[in-house]
Tab-separated table of C-alpha atoms and ligand atoms in Angstrom:
chain	number	residue	atom	x	y	z
A	1	MET	CA	20.567	-10.987	7.481
A	2	LYS	CA	17.888	-8.433	6.718
A	3	ARG	CA	14.245	-9.115	6.588
A	4	LYS	CA	13.000	-8.681	2.997
A	5	LEU	CA	9.704	-6.822	2.063
A	6	VAL	CA	7.959	-6.380	-1.274
A	7	VAL	CA	5.748	-3.544	-2.225
A	8	PHE	CA	2.677	-4.196	-4.530
A	9	ALA	CA	1.479	-1.141	-6.335
A	10	SER	CA	-0.838	-0.423	-9.267
A	11	GLY	CA	-0.086	3.244	-9.963
A	12	SER	CA	2.224	6.268	-9.496
A	13	GLY	CA	4.050	4.742	-6.626
A	14	SER	CA	4.695	7.738	-4.348
A	15	ASN	CA	4.130	5.679	-1.257
A	16	ALA	CA	6.446	2.896	-2.406
A	17	GLU	CA	9.187	5.536	-3.025
A	18	LYS	CA	8.714	7.027	0.410
A	19	ILE	CA	9.191	3.679	2.149
A	20	ILE	CA	12.087	2.799	-0.108
A	21	GLU	CA	13.569	6.140	0.816
A	22	PHE	CA	12.988	5.651	4.485
A	23	LEU	CA	14.276	2.229	4.640
A	24	SER	CA	17.449	2.740	2.637
A	25	GLY	CA	20.499	1.784	4.970
A	26	HIS	CA	18.119	0.413	7.222
A	27	PRO	CA	19.814	-2.093	9.590
A	28	THR	CA	17.215	-4.911	9.635
A	29	LEU	CA	14.708	-4.206	6.733
A	30	GLU	CA	14.927	-3.789	3.005
A	31	ILE	CA	12.551	-3.356	0.174
A	32	SER	CA	13.722	-6.310	-2.167
A	33	CYS	CA	11.506	-5.494	-5.135
A	34	VAL	CA	8.171	-4.043	-6.233
A	35	LEU	CA	5.553	-5.782	-8.210
A	36	SER	CA	2.570	-4.195	-10.244
A	37	ASN	CA	-0.307	-5.493	-12.024
A	38	LYS	CA	-0.030	-2.873	-14.561
A	39	PRO	CA	2.644	-2.824	-17.320
A	40	ASP	CA	2.664	0.876	-17.623
A	41	ALA	CA	2.557	1.866	-13.822
A	42	PHE	CA	4.923	4.639	-13.208
A	43	VAL	CA	6.086	2.890	-10.068
A	44	LEU	CA	7.943	0.366	-12.021
A	45	GLU	CA	10.150	3.178	-13.377
A	46	ARG	CA	9.977	5.332	-10.068
A	47	VAL	CA	11.791	2.701	-7.972
A	48	ARG	CA	14.506	1.866	-10.285
A	49	LYS	CA	16.577	4.883	-9.707
A	50	TRP	CA	16.799	3.707	-5.890
A	51	GLY	CA	18.325	0.438	-7.239
A	52	VAL	CA	15.178	-1.470	-6.404
A	53	LYS	CA	14.049	-4.220	-9.009
A	54	SER	CA	10.524	-3.903	-10.198
A	55	TYR	CA	8.346	-6.428	-12.135
A	56	TYR	CA	5.033	-6.648	-13.915
A	57	PHE	CA	2.798	-9.677	-13.499
A	58	PRO	CA	-0.510	-9.800	-15.189
A	59	LYS	CA	-3.716	-9.662	-13.142
A	60	LYS	CA	-4.237	-13.315	-13.829
A	61	ASP	CA	-1.088	-14.255	-11.791
A	62	PHE	CA	-2.336	-12.078	-9.029
A	63	ASP	CA	-5.598	-13.798	-9.146
A	64	LEU	CA	-4.208	-17.417	-9.175
A	65	GLY	CA	-1.947	-16.357	-6.535
A	66	VAL	CA	0.439	-19.234	-6.974
A	67	PRO	CA	2.903	-17.839	-9.538
A	68	ILE	CA	3.171	-14.774	-7.198
A	69	VAL	CA	3.682	-16.826	-4.108
A	70	ASP	CA	6.398	-19.051	-5.946
A	71	PHE	CA	8.220	-15.958	-7.064
A	72	LEU	CA	8.078	-14.370	-3.545
A	73	GLN	CA	9.287	-17.519	-2.086
A	74	LYS	CA	12.231	-17.805	-4.393
A	75	GLN	CA	13.215	-14.165	-3.311
A	76	GLU	CA	12.628	-15.251	0.447
A	77	ILE	CA	10.214	-12.378	1.063
A	78	ASP	CA	9.146	-11.984	4.572
A	79	GLY	CA	6.274	-9.613	4.191
A	80	ILE	CA	4.123	-7.701	1.775
A	81	VAL	CA	3.389	-3.906	1.771
A	82	LEU	CA	0.240	-2.920	-0.418
A	83	ALA	CA	0.776	0.781	-1.534
A	84	GLY	CA	-1.931	1.701	-3.855
A	85	PHE	CA	-2.644	-1.825	-4.992
A	86	LEU	CA	-5.984	-2.052	-6.422
A	87	LEU	CA	-6.509	-5.751	-6.918
A	88	LYS	CA	-7.974	-8.069	-4.163
A	89	VAL	CA	-5.365	-10.242	-2.616
A	90	SER	CA	-6.072	-13.785	-3.627
A	91	ASP	CA	-6.207	-16.836	-1.001
A	92	PRO	CA	-2.984	-18.385	-1.924
A	93	ILE	CA	-1.099	-15.186	-1.309
A	94	LEU	CA	-2.913	-14.569	1.962
A	95	LYS	CA	-2.346	-18.342	3.088
A	96	ALA	CA	1.295	-18.041	2.243
A	97	PHE	CA	1.881	-14.758	4.164
A	98	PRO	CA	-0.476	-15.060	7.208
A	99	GLY	CA	-0.422	-11.878	9.295
A	100	LYS	CA	2.304	-10.533	7.005
A	101	ILE	CA	0.335	-8.384	4.435
A	102	ILE	CA	-0.623	-4.602	5.194
A	103	ASN	CA	-2.431	-2.154	3.246
A	104	ILE	CA	-3.037	1.658	3.331
A	105	HIS	CA	-6.317	3.031	2.805
A	106	PRO	CA	-6.769	6.822	2.086
A	107	ALA	CA	-9.752	7.403	4.470
A	108	LEU	CA	-10.711	6.540	8.092
A	109	LEU	CA	-11.996	2.970	7.836
A	110	PRO	CA	-14.584	1.490	8.317
A	111	LYS	CA	-15.798	4.445	6.511
A	112	TYR	CA	-15.283	4.906	2.743
A	113	GLY	CA	-13.876	1.273	2.210
A	114	GLY	CA	-14.795	-1.646	0.253
A	115	LYS	CA	-14.764	-2.799	-3.581
A	116	GLY	CA	-14.321	0.350	-5.939
A	117	MET	CA	-13.298	2.542	-3.111
A	118	TYR	CA	-9.869	3.761	-3.857
A	119	GLY	CA	-7.892	6.877	-4.995
A	120	HIS	CA	-10.028	9.786	-6.024
A	121	PHE	CA	-13.336	7.985	-5.596
A	122	VAL	CA	-12.660	7.910	-1.702
A	123	HIS	CA	-12.030	11.536	-1.780
A	124	GLU	CA	-15.072	12.489	-3.716
A	125	ALA	CA	-17.320	10.320	-1.436
A	126	VAL	CA	-15.644	11.940	1.562
A	127	LYS	CA	-16.550	15.524	0.068
A	128	ALA	CA	-19.958	14.565	-1.137
A	129	ALA	CA	-20.839	13.416	2.624
A	130	GLY	CA	-19.451	16.695	3.797
A	131	GLU	CA	-17.280	15.294	6.294
A	132	HIS	CA	-15.114	17.568	8.561
A	133	GLU	CA	-12.306	15.049	8.721
A	134	SER	CA	-10.496	12.316	6.709
A	135	GLY	CA	-7.431	10.638	7.277
A	136	ILE	CA	-5.393	7.279	6.691
A	137	THR	CA	-5.921	3.643	7.828
A	138	ILE	CA	-3.038	1.178	7.728
A	139	HIS	CA	-4.507	-2.446	8.242
A	140	TYR	CA	-3.716	-6.037	7.788
A	141	ILE	CA	-5.218	-7.651	5.053
A	142	ASN	CA	-7.850	-10.456	5.287
A	143	GLU	CA	-10.266	-12.008	2.750
A	144	HIS	CA	-12.579	-8.977	2.637
A	145	TYR	CA	-11.644	-5.660	1.107
A	146	ASP	CA	-10.585	-3.037	3.747
A	147	GLU	CA	-11.791	-5.146	6.789
A	148	GLY	CA	-8.666	-6.395	8.476
A	149	ASP	CA	-7.289	-5.217	11.815
A	150	VAL	CA	-6.456	-1.596	12.000
A	151	ILE	CA	-2.765	-1.044	12.930
A	152	PHE	CA	-2.773	2.782	12.811
A	153	GLN	CA	-4.880	5.718	11.830
A	154	ALA	CA	-4.122	9.510	11.362
A	155	LYS	CA	-6.424	12.325	10.904
A	156	CYS	CA	-6.741	15.448	9.042
A	157	SER	CA	-9.264	18.235	9.312
A	158	LEU	CA	-11.196	19.340	6.374
A	159	GLU	CA	-12.610	22.853	5.481
A	160	PRO	CA	-15.921	23.003	3.949
A	161	GLU	CA	-14.344	24.560	0.756
A	162	ASP	CA	-11.858	21.920	0.435
A	163	SER	CA	-12.024	20.152	-3.160
A	164	PRO	CA	-11.674	16.397	-3.580
A	165	GLU	CA	-8.044	17.398	-4.886
A	166	GLU	CA	-7.093	19.254	-1.611
A	167	ILE	CA	-8.665	16.361	0.424
A	168	ALA	CA	-6.193	14.006	-1.542
A	169	ARG	CA	-3.305	16.329	-0.813
A	170	LYS	CA	-3.948	16.414	2.981
A	171	VAL	CA	-4.314	12.823	2.946
A	172	GLN	CA	-1.261	12.058	0.906
A	173	LYS	CA	0.792	14.168	3.254
A	174	LEU	CA	-0.156	11.970	6.037
A	175	GLU	CA	0.488	8.643	4.175
A	176	HIS	CA	4.199	9.841	3.168
A	177	THR	CA	4.669	10.971	6.848
A	178	TYR	CA	3.425	7.871	8.588
A	179	PHE	CA	3.408	4.808	6.238
A	180	PRO	CA	7.223	4.278	6.300
A	181	ARG	CA	7.283	4.402	10.030
A	182	VAL	CA	4.482	2.034	10.499
A	183	VAL	CA	6.201	-0.475	7.939
A	184	GLU	CA	9.164	-0.343	10.013
A	185	GLU	CA	7.220	-0.762	13.217
A	186	VAL	CA	5.331	-3.730	11.949
A	187	PHE	CA	8.085	-5.523	10.257
A	188	GLY	CA	11.228	-4.165	11.845
A	189	ARG	CA	11.097	-5.961	15.270
B	1	GAR	C1	-2.662	6.049	-1.967
B	1	GAR	O1	-3.519	7.197	-1.692
B	1	GAR	C2	-3.405	4.993	-1.362
B	1	GAR	O2	-3.801	5.134	-0.054
B	1	GAR	C3	-4.376	4.736	-2.226
B	1	GAR	O3	-3.835	4.739	-3.495
B	1	GAR	C4	-2.971	5.896	-3.590
B	1	GAR	C5	-1.758	5.371	-4.251
B	1	GAR	O4	-0.869	6.375	-4.357
B	1	GAR	N1	-4.864	3.184	-2.072
B	1	GAR	C6	-6.173	2.827	-2.173
B	1	GAR	O5	-7.150	3.619	-2.441
B	1	GAR	C7	-6.576	1.478	-1.922
B	1	GAR	N2	-7.898	1.161	-1.656
B	1	GAR	P1	0.524	6.240	-4.878
B	1	GAR	O6	0.671	5.217	-6.068
B	1	GAR	O7	1.215	7.536	-5.122
B	1	GAR	O8	1.408	5.542	-3.780
């Protein structure tokens, strides 16, 4: 029997789609479904063309945790992948899936992490600081934003003239290249 993963996503879902594509036909892993806290998130529609079910749950269900844990246990989910999921993972979810939740962050943690640091805010901060490089961090989740153990990092170099949009483009390229492989590495053995 394949190990079942769920993706949590709040937005466009380009990473969710790359992971689904990469794992389609995989011998031991499958993306069982996608959950979002936004009823109109594009990810919900995007993944359906891959035959993956997607569900909206309100923020209060994620905050309480128990409704989400019940749902995931009924689906016999083995691990959780956060791909652009912007809520804090609540304690009941953390406790139900210890060491089984990973996240991608669009910068080189521990820099540019923490509450409010997501998406374009991260790239704007990197630009404002005049960094010569940025990148991605894939890490386990713990009770603090962006502080769990790091699993993988990849870097890209930045030019002084790079706009936040260009930085986002470079970082997204790394995400799409590496995140699916790291998901396989972490959960596939
Ligand atoms: C990704 O860049 C991801 O690293 C970031 O949101 C984007 C989602 O894009 N996550 C965070 O900023 C979390 N703090 P996507 O919806 O196209 O996959």
